[in-house]
Short mmCIF file of C-alpha atoms in Angstrom, two decimals:
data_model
loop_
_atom_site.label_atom_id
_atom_site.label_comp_id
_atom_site.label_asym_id
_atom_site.label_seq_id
_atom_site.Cartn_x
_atom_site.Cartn_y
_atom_site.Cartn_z
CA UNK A 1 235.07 3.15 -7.03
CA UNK A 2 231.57 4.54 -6.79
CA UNK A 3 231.14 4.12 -10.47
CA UNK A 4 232.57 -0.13 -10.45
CA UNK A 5 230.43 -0.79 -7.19
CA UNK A 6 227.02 0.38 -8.81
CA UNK A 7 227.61 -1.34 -12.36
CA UNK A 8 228.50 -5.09 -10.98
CA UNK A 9 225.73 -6.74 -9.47
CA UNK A 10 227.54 -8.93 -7.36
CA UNK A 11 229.32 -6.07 -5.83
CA UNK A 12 226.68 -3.92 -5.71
CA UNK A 13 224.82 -6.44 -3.19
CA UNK A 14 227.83 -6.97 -1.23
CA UNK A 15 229.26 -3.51 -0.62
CA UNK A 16 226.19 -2.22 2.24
CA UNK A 17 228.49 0.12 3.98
CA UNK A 18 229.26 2.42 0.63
CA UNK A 19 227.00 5.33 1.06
CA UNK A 20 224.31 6.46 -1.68
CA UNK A 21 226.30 7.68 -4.60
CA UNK A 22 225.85 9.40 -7.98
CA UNK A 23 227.83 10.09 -10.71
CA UNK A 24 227.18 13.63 -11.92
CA UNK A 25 228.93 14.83 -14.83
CA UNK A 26 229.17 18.78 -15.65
CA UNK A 27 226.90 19.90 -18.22
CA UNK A 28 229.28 21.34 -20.40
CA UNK A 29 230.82 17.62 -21.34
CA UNK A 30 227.56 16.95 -22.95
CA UNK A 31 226.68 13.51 -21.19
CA UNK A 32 223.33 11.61 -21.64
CA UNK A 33 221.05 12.23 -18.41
CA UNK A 34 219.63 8.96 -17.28
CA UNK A 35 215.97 9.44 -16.46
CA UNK A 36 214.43 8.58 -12.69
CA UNK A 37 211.32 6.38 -13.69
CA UNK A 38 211.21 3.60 -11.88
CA UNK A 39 212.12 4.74 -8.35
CA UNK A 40 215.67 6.44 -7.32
CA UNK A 41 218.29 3.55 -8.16
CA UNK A 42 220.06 4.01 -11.33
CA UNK A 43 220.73 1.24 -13.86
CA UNK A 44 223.75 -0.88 -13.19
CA UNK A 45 224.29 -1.39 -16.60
CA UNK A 46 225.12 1.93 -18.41
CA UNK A 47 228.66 3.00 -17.23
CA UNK A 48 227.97 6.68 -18.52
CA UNK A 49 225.05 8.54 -17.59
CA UNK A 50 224.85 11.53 -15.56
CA UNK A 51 222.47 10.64 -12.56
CA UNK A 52 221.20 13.54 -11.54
CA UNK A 53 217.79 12.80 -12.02
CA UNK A 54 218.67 9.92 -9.71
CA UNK A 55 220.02 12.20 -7.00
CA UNK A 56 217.25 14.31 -7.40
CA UNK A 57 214.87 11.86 -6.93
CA UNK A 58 216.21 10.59 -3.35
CA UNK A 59 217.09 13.79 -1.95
CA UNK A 60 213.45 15.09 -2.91
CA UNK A 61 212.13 11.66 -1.09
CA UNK A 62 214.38 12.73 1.77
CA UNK A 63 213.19 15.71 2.27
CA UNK A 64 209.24 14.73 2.10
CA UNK A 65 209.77 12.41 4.87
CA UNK A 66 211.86 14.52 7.26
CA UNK A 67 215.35 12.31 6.77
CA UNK A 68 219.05 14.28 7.11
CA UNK A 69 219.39 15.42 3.91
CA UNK A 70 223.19 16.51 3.56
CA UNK A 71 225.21 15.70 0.70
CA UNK A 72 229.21 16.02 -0.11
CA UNK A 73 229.81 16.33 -3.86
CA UNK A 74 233.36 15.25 -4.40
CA UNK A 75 235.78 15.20 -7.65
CA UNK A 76 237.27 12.56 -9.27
CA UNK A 77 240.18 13.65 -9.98
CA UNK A 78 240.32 15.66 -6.35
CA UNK A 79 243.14 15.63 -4.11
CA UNK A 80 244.01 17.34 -0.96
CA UNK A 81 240.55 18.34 -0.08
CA UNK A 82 240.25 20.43 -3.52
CA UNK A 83 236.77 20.11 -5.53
CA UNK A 84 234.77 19.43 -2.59
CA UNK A 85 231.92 20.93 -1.55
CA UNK A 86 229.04 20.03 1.07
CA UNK A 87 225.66 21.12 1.36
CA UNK A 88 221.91 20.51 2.27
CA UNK A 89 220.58 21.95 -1.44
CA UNK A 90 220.31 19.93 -4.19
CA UNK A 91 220.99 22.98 -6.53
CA UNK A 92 224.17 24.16 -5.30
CA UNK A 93 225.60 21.07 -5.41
CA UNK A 94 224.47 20.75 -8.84
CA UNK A 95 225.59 24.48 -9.85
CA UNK A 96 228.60 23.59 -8.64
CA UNK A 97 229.60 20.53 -10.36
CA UNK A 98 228.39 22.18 -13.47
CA UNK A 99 231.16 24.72 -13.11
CA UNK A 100 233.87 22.24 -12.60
CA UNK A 101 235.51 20.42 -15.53
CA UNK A 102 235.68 17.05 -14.16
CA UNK A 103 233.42 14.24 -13.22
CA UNK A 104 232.22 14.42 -9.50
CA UNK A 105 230.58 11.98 -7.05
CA UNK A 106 227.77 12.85 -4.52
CA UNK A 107 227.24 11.12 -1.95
CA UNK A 108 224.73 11.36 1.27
CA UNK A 109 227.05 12.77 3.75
CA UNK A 110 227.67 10.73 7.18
CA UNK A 111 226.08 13.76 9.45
CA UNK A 112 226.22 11.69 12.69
CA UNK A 113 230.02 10.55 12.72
CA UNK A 114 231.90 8.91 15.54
CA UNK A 115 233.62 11.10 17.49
CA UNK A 116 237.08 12.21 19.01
CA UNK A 117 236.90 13.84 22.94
CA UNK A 118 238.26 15.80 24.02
CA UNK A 119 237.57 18.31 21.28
CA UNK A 120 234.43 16.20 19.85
CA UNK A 121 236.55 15.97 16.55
CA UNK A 122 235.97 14.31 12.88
CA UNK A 123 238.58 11.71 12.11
CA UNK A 124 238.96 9.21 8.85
CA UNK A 125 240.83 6.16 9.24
CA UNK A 126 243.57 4.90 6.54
CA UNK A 127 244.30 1.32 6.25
CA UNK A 128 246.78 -0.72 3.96
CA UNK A 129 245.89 -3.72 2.03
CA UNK A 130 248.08 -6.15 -0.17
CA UNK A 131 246.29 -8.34 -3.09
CA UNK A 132 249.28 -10.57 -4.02
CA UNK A 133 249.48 -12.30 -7.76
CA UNK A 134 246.94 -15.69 -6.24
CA UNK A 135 244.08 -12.90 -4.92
CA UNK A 136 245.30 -13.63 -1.34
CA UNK A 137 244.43 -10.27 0.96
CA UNK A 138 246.40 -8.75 3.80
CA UNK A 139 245.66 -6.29 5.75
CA UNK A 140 248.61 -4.21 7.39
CA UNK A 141 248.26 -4.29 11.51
CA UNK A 142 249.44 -0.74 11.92
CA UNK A 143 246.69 1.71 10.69
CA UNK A 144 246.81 5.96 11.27
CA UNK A 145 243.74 8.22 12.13
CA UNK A 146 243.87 11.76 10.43
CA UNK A 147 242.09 13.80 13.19
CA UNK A 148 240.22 17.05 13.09
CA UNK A 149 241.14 20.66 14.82
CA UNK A 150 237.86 21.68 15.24
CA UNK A 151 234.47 21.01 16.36
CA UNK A 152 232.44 18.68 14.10
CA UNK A 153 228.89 21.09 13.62
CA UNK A 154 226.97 19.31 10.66
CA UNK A 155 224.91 22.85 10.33
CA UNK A 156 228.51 24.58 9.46
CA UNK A 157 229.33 23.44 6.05
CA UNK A 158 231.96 26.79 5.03
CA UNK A 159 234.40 25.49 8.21
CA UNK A 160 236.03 22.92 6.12
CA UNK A 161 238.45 22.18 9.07
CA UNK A 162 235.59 20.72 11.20
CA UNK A 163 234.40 18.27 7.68
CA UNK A 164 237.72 17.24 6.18
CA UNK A 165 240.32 15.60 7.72
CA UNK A 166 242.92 16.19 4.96
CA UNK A 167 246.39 16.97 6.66
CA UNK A 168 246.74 20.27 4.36
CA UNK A 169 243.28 21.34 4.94
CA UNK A 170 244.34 21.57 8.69
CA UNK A 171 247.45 22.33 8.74
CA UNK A 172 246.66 25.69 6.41
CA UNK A 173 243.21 26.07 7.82
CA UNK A 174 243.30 26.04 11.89
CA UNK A 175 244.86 27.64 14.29
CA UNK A 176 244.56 24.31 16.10
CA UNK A 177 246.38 22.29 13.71
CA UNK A 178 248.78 19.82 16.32
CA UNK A 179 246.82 20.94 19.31
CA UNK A 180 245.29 17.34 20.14
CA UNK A 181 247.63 15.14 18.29
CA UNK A 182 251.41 15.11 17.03
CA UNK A 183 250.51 16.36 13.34
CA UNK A 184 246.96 15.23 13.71
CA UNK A 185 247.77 11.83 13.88
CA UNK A 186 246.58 9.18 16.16
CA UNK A 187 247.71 5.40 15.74
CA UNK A 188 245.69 1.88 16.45
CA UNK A 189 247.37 1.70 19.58
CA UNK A 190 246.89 5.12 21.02
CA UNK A 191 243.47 4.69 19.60
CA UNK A 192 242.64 1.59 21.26
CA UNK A 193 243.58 2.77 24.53
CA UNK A 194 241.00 5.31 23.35
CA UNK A 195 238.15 2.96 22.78
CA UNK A 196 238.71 0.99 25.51
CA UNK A 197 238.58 3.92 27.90
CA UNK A 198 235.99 6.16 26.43
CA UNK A 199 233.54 3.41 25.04
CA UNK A 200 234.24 -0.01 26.70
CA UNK A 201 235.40 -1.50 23.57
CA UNK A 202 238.38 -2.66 21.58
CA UNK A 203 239.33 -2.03 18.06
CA UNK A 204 239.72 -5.71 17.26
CA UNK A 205 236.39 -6.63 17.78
CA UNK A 206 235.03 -3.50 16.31
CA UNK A 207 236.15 -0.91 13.82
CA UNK A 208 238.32 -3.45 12.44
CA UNK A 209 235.83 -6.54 12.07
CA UNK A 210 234.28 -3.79 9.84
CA UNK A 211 237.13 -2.80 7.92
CA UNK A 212 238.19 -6.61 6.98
CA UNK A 213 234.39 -7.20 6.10
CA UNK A 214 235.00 -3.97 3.49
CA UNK A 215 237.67 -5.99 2.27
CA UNK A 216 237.20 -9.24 2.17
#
């Protein structure tokens, strides 16, 4: 996705809540580096370059002007929270996709997330969407939260149970796995009541006004 988003224009301009992403392939597949010269965003139109030297270029900029600087570098063909890693240097990250055998993505990581009380908890929300034959769009009115065992600390990045929400991750990973929520599960309407209590809103007229924005 990160890779169609950043070579069409039109959705490139569109899509302002996808973080800042680069396509990093590992050295060892012998893929043409795309050079930073004229500021930090990549060409659109080359669908295989490794942008490092785009990534490089913003999280250098980041760190001369004091901004968060934490990254997640995550594979494309990952699943259940496997080829992941996060981290605030630019050459681990690196060193580590370069030791993989697979295309990754890194992205600037979200370091100031909403969060679940009690517990103060990480959570990632999964929707489902229908595009029928005539490009009509429908988005599903039940929707599940995968929640977090432990603390969120954004200065912790080995605790992978406080980052990813991933139900093996937790399940193998804490000691806390079930503690908050029925298989670390929360629905919309548990989570409304949620909102509504804790923040003096609903999820109609927020998360999800975002969500049918993403994909309209």
């Amino acid at each position: 996705s990160a890779r169609l988003i950043k070579t069409s224009p039109d959705l490139s301009e569109s899509c302002t809540w996808f973080p800042e992403s680069y396509v990093i392939y590992p050295t060892n597949l012998k893929t043409p580096v795309a050079p930073a010269q004229n500021g930090i965003q990549p060409p659109i139109n080359n669908s295989r370059t490794d942008e490092r030297e785009f990534f490089l270029a913003s999280y250098n900029r980041k760190k001369e002007d004091g901004e968060g600087n934490v990254w997640i570098a995550k594979s494309s063909a990952g699943a259940k929270g496997e080829g992941i890693l996060i981290s605030s240097e630019a050459s681990e990250l690196l060193d580590f996709i370069d030791n993989q055998g697979q295309v990754h993505v890194i992205q600037k990581y979200l370091e100031h997330p909403l969060l679940l009380e009690p517990g103060h908890r990480k959570f990632d929300i999964r929707s489902w969407v229908l595009v029928d034959h005539q490009y009509n769009i429908y988005l599903y009115r039940e929707g599940v939260l995968r929640t977090a065992s432990e603390p969120y600390h954004v200065d912790n990045f080995q605790d992978k149970t406080c980052h990813l929400t991933n139900h093996c991750i937790q399940k193998e990973y804490s000691k806390n796995y079930g503690k908050y929520e029925e298989g670390n599960e929360m629905f919309f309407e548990e989570f409304n009541q949620y909102l509504t209590s804790a923040l003096n809103i609903t999820l109609e007229n927020s998360i999800l006004l975002q969500i049918k924005h993403i994909i309209r």
